[in-house]
XYZ file of C-alpha atoms in Angstrom:
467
model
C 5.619 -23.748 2.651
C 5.878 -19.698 1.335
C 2.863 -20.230 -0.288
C 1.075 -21.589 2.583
C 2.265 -19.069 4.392
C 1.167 -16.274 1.977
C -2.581 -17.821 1.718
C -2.472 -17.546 6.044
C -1.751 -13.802 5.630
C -4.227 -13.240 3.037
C -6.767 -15.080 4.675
C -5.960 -13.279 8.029
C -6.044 -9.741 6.627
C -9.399 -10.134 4.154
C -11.041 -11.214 7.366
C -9.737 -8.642 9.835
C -12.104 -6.044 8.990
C -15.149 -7.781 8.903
C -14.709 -9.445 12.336
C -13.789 -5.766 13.994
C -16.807 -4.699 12.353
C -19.030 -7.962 13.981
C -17.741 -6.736 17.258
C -18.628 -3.084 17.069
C -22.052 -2.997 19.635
C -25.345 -2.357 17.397
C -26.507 1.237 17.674
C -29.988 1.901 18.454
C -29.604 4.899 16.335
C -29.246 5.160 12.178
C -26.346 6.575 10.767
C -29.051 8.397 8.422
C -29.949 10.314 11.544
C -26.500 12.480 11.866
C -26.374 13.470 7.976
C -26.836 17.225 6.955
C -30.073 18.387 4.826
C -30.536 16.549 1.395
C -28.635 17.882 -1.738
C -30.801 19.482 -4.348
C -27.885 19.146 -6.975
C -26.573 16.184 -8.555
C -22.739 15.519 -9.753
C -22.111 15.467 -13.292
C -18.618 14.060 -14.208
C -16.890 15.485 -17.150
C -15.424 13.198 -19.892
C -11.245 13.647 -19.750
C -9.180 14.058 -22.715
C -5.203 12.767 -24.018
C -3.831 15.870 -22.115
C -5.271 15.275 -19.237
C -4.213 11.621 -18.720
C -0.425 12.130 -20.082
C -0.543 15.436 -17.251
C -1.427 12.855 -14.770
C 0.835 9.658 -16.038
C 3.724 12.270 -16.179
C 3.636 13.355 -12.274
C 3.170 9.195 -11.203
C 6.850 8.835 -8.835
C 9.403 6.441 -10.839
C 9.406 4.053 -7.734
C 6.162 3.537 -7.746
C 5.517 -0.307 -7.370
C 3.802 -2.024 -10.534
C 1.070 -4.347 -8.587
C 0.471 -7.362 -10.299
C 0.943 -5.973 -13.905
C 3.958 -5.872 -13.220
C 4.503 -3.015 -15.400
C 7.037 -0.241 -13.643
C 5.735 3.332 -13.739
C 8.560 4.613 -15.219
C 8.158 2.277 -18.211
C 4.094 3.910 -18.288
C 6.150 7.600 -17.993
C 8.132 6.832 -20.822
C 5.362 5.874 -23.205
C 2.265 8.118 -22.230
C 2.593 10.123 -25.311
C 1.503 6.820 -26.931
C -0.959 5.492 -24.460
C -2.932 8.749 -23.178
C -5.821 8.723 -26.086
C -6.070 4.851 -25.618
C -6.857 5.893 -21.710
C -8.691 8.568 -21.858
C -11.173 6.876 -24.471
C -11.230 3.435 -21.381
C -11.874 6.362 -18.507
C -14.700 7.998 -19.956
C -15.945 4.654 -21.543
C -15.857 3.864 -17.597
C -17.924 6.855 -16.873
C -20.845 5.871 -19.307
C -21.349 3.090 -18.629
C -20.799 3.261 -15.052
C -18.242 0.135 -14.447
C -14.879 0.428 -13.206
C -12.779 -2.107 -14.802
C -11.993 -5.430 -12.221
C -8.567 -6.340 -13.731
C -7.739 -2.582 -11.631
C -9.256 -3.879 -8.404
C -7.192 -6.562 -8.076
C -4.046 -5.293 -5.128
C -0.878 -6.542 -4.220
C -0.366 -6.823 -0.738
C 3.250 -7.592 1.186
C 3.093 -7.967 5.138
C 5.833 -6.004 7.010
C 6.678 -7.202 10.191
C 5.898 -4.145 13.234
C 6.683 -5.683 16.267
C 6.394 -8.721 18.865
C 6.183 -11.829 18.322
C 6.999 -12.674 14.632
C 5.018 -15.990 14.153
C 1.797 -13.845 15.568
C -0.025 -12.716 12.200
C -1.188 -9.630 14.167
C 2.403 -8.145 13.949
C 2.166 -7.630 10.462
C 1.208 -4.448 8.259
C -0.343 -5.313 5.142
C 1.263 -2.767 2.705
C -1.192 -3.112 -0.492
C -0.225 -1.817 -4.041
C -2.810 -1.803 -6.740
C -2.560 -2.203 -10.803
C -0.242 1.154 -11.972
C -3.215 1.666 -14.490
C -5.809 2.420 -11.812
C -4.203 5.542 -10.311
C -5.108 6.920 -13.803
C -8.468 6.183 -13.776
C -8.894 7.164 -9.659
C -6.900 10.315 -10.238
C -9.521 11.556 -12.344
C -12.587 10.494 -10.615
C -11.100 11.717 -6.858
C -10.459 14.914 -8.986
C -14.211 15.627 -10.150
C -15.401 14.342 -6.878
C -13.071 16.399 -5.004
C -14.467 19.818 -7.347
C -18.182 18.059 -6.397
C -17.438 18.188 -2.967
C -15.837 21.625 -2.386
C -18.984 23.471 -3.932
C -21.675 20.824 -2.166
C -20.697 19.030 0.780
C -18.306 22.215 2.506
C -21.197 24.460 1.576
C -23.910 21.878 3.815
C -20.994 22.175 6.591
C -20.191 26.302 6.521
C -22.025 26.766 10.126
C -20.975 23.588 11.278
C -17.486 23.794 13.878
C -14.867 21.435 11.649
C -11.944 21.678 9.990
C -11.276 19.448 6.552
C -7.475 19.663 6.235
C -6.095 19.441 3.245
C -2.579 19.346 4.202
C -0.971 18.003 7.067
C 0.780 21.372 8.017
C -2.893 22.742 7.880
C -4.237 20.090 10.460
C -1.707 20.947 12.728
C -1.650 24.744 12.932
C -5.471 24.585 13.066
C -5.186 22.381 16.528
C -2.563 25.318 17.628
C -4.216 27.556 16.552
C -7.635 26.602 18.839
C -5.054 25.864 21.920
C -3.039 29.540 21.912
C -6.354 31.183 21.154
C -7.687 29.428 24.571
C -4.291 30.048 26.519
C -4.498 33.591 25.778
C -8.011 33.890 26.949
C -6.573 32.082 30.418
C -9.097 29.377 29.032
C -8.444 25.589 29.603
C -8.096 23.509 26.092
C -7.874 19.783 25.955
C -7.320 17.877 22.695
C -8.116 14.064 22.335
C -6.441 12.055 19.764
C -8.568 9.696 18.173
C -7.355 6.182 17.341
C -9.920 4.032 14.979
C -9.055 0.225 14.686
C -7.975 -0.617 11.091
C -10.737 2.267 10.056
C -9.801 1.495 6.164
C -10.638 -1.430 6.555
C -13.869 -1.725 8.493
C -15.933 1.078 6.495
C -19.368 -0.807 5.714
C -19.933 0.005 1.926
C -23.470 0.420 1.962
C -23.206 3.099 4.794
C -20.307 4.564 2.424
C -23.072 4.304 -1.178
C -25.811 5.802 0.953
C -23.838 9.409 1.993
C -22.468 9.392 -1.311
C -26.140 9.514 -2.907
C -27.153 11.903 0.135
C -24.746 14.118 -1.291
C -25.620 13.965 -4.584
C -24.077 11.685 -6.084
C -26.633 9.765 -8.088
C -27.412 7.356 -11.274
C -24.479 6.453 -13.636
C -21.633 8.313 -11.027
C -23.492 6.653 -8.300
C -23.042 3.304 -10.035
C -19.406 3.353 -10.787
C -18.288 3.818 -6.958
C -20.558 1.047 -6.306
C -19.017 -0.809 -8.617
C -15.338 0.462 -7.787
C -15.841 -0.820 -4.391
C -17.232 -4.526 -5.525
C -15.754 -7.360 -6.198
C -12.148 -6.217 -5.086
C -10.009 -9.302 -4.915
C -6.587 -8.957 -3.249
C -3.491 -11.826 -3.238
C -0.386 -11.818 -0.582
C 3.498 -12.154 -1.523
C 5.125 -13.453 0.255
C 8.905 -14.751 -0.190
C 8.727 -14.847 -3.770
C 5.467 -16.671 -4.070
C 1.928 -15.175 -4.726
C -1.501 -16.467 -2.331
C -4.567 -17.229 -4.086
C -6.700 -14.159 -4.497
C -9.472 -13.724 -1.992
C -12.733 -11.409 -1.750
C -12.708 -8.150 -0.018
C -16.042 -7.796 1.943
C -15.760 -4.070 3.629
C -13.299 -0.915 3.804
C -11.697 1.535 1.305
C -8.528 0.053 -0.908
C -5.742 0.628 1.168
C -2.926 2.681 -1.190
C -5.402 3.637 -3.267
C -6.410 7.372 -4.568
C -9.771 7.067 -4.060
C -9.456 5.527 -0.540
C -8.555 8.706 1.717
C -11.378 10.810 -0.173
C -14.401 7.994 0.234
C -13.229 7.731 3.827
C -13.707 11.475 4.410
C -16.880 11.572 3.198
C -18.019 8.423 5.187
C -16.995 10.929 8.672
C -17.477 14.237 6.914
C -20.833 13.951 9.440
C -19.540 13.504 12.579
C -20.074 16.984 13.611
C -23.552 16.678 13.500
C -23.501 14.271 16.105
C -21.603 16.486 18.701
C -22.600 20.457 18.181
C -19.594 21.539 21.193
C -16.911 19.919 20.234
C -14.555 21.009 16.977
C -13.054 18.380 15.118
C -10.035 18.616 12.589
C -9.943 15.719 10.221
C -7.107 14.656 8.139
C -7.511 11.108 6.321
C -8.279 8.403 9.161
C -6.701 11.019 11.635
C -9.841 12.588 13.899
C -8.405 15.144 16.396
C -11.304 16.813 18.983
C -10.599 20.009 20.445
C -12.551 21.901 23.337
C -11.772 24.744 25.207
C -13.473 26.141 28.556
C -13.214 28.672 31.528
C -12.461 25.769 33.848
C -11.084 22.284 34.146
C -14.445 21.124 35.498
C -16.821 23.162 33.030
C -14.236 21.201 30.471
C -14.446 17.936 31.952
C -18.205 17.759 32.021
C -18.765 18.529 28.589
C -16.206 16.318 26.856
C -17.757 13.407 28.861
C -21.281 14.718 27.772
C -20.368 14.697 23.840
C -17.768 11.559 24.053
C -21.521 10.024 24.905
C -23.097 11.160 21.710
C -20.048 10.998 19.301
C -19.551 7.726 20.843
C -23.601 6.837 19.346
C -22.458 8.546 16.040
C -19.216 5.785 16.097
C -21.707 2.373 16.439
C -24.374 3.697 14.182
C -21.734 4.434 11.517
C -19.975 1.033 12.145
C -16.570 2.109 13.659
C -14.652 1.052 16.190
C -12.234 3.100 18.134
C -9.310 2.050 19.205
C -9.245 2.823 23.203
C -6.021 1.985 24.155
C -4.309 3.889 21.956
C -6.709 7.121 21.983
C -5.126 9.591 24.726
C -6.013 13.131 25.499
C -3.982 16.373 26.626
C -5.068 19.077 28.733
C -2.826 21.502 27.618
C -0.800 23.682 29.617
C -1.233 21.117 32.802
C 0.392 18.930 34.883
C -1.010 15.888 34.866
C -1.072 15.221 38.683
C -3.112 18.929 38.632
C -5.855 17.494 36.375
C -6.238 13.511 37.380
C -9.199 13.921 39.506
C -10.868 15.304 35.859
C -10.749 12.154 34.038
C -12.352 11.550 30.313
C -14.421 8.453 29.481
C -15.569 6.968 25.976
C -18.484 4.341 26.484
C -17.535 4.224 29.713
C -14.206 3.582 29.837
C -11.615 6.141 30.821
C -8.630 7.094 28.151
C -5.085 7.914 29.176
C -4.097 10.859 29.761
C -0.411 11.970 28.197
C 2.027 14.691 28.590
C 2.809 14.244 24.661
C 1.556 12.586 21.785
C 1.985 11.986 17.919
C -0.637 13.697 15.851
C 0.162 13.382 11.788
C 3.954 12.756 12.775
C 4.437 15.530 15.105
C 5.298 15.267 18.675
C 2.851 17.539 20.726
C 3.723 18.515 24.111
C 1.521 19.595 26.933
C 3.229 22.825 27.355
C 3.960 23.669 22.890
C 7.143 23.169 23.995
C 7.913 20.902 20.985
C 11.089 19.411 23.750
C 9.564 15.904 22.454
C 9.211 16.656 18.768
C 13.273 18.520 18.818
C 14.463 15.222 20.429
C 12.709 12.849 18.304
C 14.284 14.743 15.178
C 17.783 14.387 17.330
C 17.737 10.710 16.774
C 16.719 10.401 13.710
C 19.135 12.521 12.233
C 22.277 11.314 14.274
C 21.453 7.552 13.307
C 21.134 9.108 9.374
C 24.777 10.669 10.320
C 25.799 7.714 11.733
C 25.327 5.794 8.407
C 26.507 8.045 6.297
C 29.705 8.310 7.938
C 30.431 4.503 7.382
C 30.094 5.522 3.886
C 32.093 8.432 2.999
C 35.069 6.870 2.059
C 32.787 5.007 -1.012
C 30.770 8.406 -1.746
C 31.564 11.158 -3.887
C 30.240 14.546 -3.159
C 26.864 14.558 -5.015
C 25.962 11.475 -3.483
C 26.788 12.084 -0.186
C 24.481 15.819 -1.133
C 21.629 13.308 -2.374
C 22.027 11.146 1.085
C 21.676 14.198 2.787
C 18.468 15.531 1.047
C 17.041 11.923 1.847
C 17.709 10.755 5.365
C 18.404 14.269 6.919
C 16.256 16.995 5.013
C 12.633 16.029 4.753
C 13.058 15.146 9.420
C 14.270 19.133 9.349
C 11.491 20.314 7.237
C 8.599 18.351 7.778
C 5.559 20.341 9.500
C 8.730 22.861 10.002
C 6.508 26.316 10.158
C 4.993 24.709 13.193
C 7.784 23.911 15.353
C 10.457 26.024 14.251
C 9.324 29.277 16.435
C 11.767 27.324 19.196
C 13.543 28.711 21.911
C 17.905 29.251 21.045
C 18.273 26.617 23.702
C 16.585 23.849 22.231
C 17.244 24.743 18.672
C 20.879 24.313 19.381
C 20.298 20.735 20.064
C 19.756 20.374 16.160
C 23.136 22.193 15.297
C 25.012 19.709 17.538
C 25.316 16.300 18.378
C 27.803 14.971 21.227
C 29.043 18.529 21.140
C 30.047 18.667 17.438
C 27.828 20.521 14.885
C 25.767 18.295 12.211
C 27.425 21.063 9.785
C 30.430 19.966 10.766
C 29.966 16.353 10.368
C 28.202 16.638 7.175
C 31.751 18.484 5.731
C 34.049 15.886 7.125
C 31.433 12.982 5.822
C 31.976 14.646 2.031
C 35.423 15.786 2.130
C 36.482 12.297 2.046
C 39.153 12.638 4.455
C 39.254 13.782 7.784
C 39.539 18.012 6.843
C 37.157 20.353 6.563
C 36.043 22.270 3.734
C 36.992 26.028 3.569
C 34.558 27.080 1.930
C 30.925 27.254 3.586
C 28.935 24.168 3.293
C 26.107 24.239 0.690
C 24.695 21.548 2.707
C 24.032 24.002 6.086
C 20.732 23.315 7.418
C 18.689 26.209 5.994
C 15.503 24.970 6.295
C 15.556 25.477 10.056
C 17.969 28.509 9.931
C 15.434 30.687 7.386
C 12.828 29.939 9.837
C 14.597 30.375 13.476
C 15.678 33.702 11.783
């Protein structure tokens, strides 16, 4: 039964992105149409070297999961010294000859249940891990297409209004950045939030090998993404027991190093199809921004260039998500700005007061009320289990639960959200009127006394920058 089970879930997610793709309406327009002005220069890889590869095998996270090798990373870490030349001699015998090994295209992938209905197949994530062995090989062809792309590619798009984040921190304070710049003009500033069904996993490969020649990546490079993206086979555990391994028709590898880099080339264009709006793109996160002197000068447009990004969408083979795509007009009640609604292909999206954008909460007003309350849960449930523990814990480990399930919810996107007013900041010092500080003491103290001494464990993060 587990292994029937398995092969279901395979089946169901190899053909997921081919049948969104079938139902994505045919464009009257190439994608060929939107791309910038040919590149005159051509990408020439150079061959790696032992150093390089035992750099890279050295930085790989211990918990990494194995794939089907099942060979830990840790166990690679621990004997890189002796495999780097062997690598390095494979990677560049890859780059010759122009043929990414198929024993590394062959992923891993465990469903994890979302929500709803759990016999529904639709209520599953596929989470897919691929061989150990390949993030060697991807980590150094993302990082000579990566030093391709900065000099090429950003140079085509210098006059053109986007922003290629980097980092997610980046992403965000270029969206706030647009907004306060169009608040302090007394301008109006609306920012949609772009949703794109399974977007991995629907990319069309030949679209994808077509911009990647475009940009000058030709011959013998040219060759090895093609053949990186063929032939990819994936299996499904499930319970213990393995599926069959099936083809992979469309998309990007999901967990993969490659994957977020090929998919930002494969959009890297859609400015060209809208020359008003600004877009900020971060992975398969699209965020539009447009600011205006009124709500209806604001409306108008949007709907105008919705029309023509929405042509750049079908001819490029992606389908967005409309349901879950919402928009802010910032600095607005809603009930103000409902007789200004905003369509895509004719249908109109919802409208929010707040909204998640790369994990943080974005408010209507910058308010970051939704964002500060979000974190409030998360860290009292983290206190909450902690405290069931801290008769069992010594000090250091209660110090490493801390930096775990409390920490990185303090300091994530931080320099964003921590210019906060004294009111709400307070809300992070205490829960049910006593201070996390406080709690975090009596949880490593062991008994029910505070320490004398002041708490290493204070929140400084936030304190530094509230200060």
């Amino acid at each position: 039964m587990p292994n029937l089970i398995a092969d279901e879930f395979n089946d169901y997610f190899t053909k997921l992105g081919p049948q969104l793709a079938n139902k994505i309406p045919v464009s009257n327009k190439k994608f060929d149409k939107y791309l910038p002005h040919n590149n005159l220069n051509s990408a020439v890889f150079l061959p790696t070297n032992e150093f390089e590869i035992a750099n890279i095998t050295q930085k790989l996270k211990h918990n990494s999961c194995p794939g089907l090798v099942e060979i830990p990373a840790s166990v690679v870490k621990f004997a890189s010294k002796y495999m780097a030349s062997p690598l390095a001699s494979l990677i560049n015998n890859s780059m010759t000859s122009g043929v990414f090994p198929d024993k590394l295209k062959h992923a891993k992938v465990t469903p994890v249940y979302k929500n709803g209905d759990k016999m529904l197949l639709s209520n599953y994530r596929p989470i897919s891990v691929l061989n150990v062995f390949s993030k060697n090989f991807e980590k150094i062809y993302a990082q000579r297409l990566n030093n391709f792309l900065t000099k090429i590619i950003f140079y085509m798009i210098t006059n053109l209004d986007l922003d290629l984040a980097t980092h997610i921190s980046m992403a965000v304070t270029s969206l706030l950045d647009t907004i306060t710049e169009a608040i302090d003009k007394s301008h109006h500033a609306i920012g949609i939030f772009i949703d794109l069904s399974k977007a991995f996993d629907t990319l069309d490969h030949g679209i994808l090998i077509s911009k990647l020649e475009h940009y000058g990546i030709i011959g013998t490079m040219l060759e090895i993404f093609t053949n990186y993206l063929s032939n990819r086979l994936q299996c499904v555990s499930y319970n213990g027991t393995m599926s069959s391994l099936k083809l992979i028709h469309c998309g990007v590898p999901q967990g993969s190093v490659l994957g977020p880099l090929l998919f930002l080339i494969y959009i890297i264009d859609i400015r060209i199809g809208s020359t008003l709006l600004k877009f900020i793109l971060f992975a398969d996160d699209t965020n539009i921004i447009f600011t205006a002197k009124s709500l209806v000068e604001l409306t108008t447009v949007v709907n105008l260039e919705l029309k023509i990004a929405s042509d750049w969408f079908k001819a490029n083979k992606l389908s967005l998500n409309i349901s879950k795509t919402k928009y802010i007009i910032f600095r607005h009640n809603i009930s103000k700005t409902a007789n200004f609604p905003i369509f895509f292909d004719d249908k109109q999206l919802d409208q929010v007061s707040s909204t998640t954008f790369l994990g943080v909460e974005i408010d209507s007003d910058l308010t970051w009320k939704s964002h500060i309350h979000k974190i409030e849960s998360k860290i009292a449930s983290a206190i909450g289990i902690i405290s069931k523990l801290r008769f069992k814990i010594h000090r250091k480990t209660a110090m490493l639960l801390y930096d775990t399930l409390i920490l990185p919810h303090l300091s994530y996107c931080d320099i964003i959200w921590a210019s906060i007013t004294k009111l709400h900041f307070k809300k992070l010092l205490y829960y049910k009127n006593v201070r996390y500080e406080y709690v975090i003491r009596l949880i490593i103290s062991h008994s029910q006394t505070i320490f004398h001494t002041c708490s290493k464990l204070c929140i400084t993060q936030i304190l530094i920058n509230y200060k």
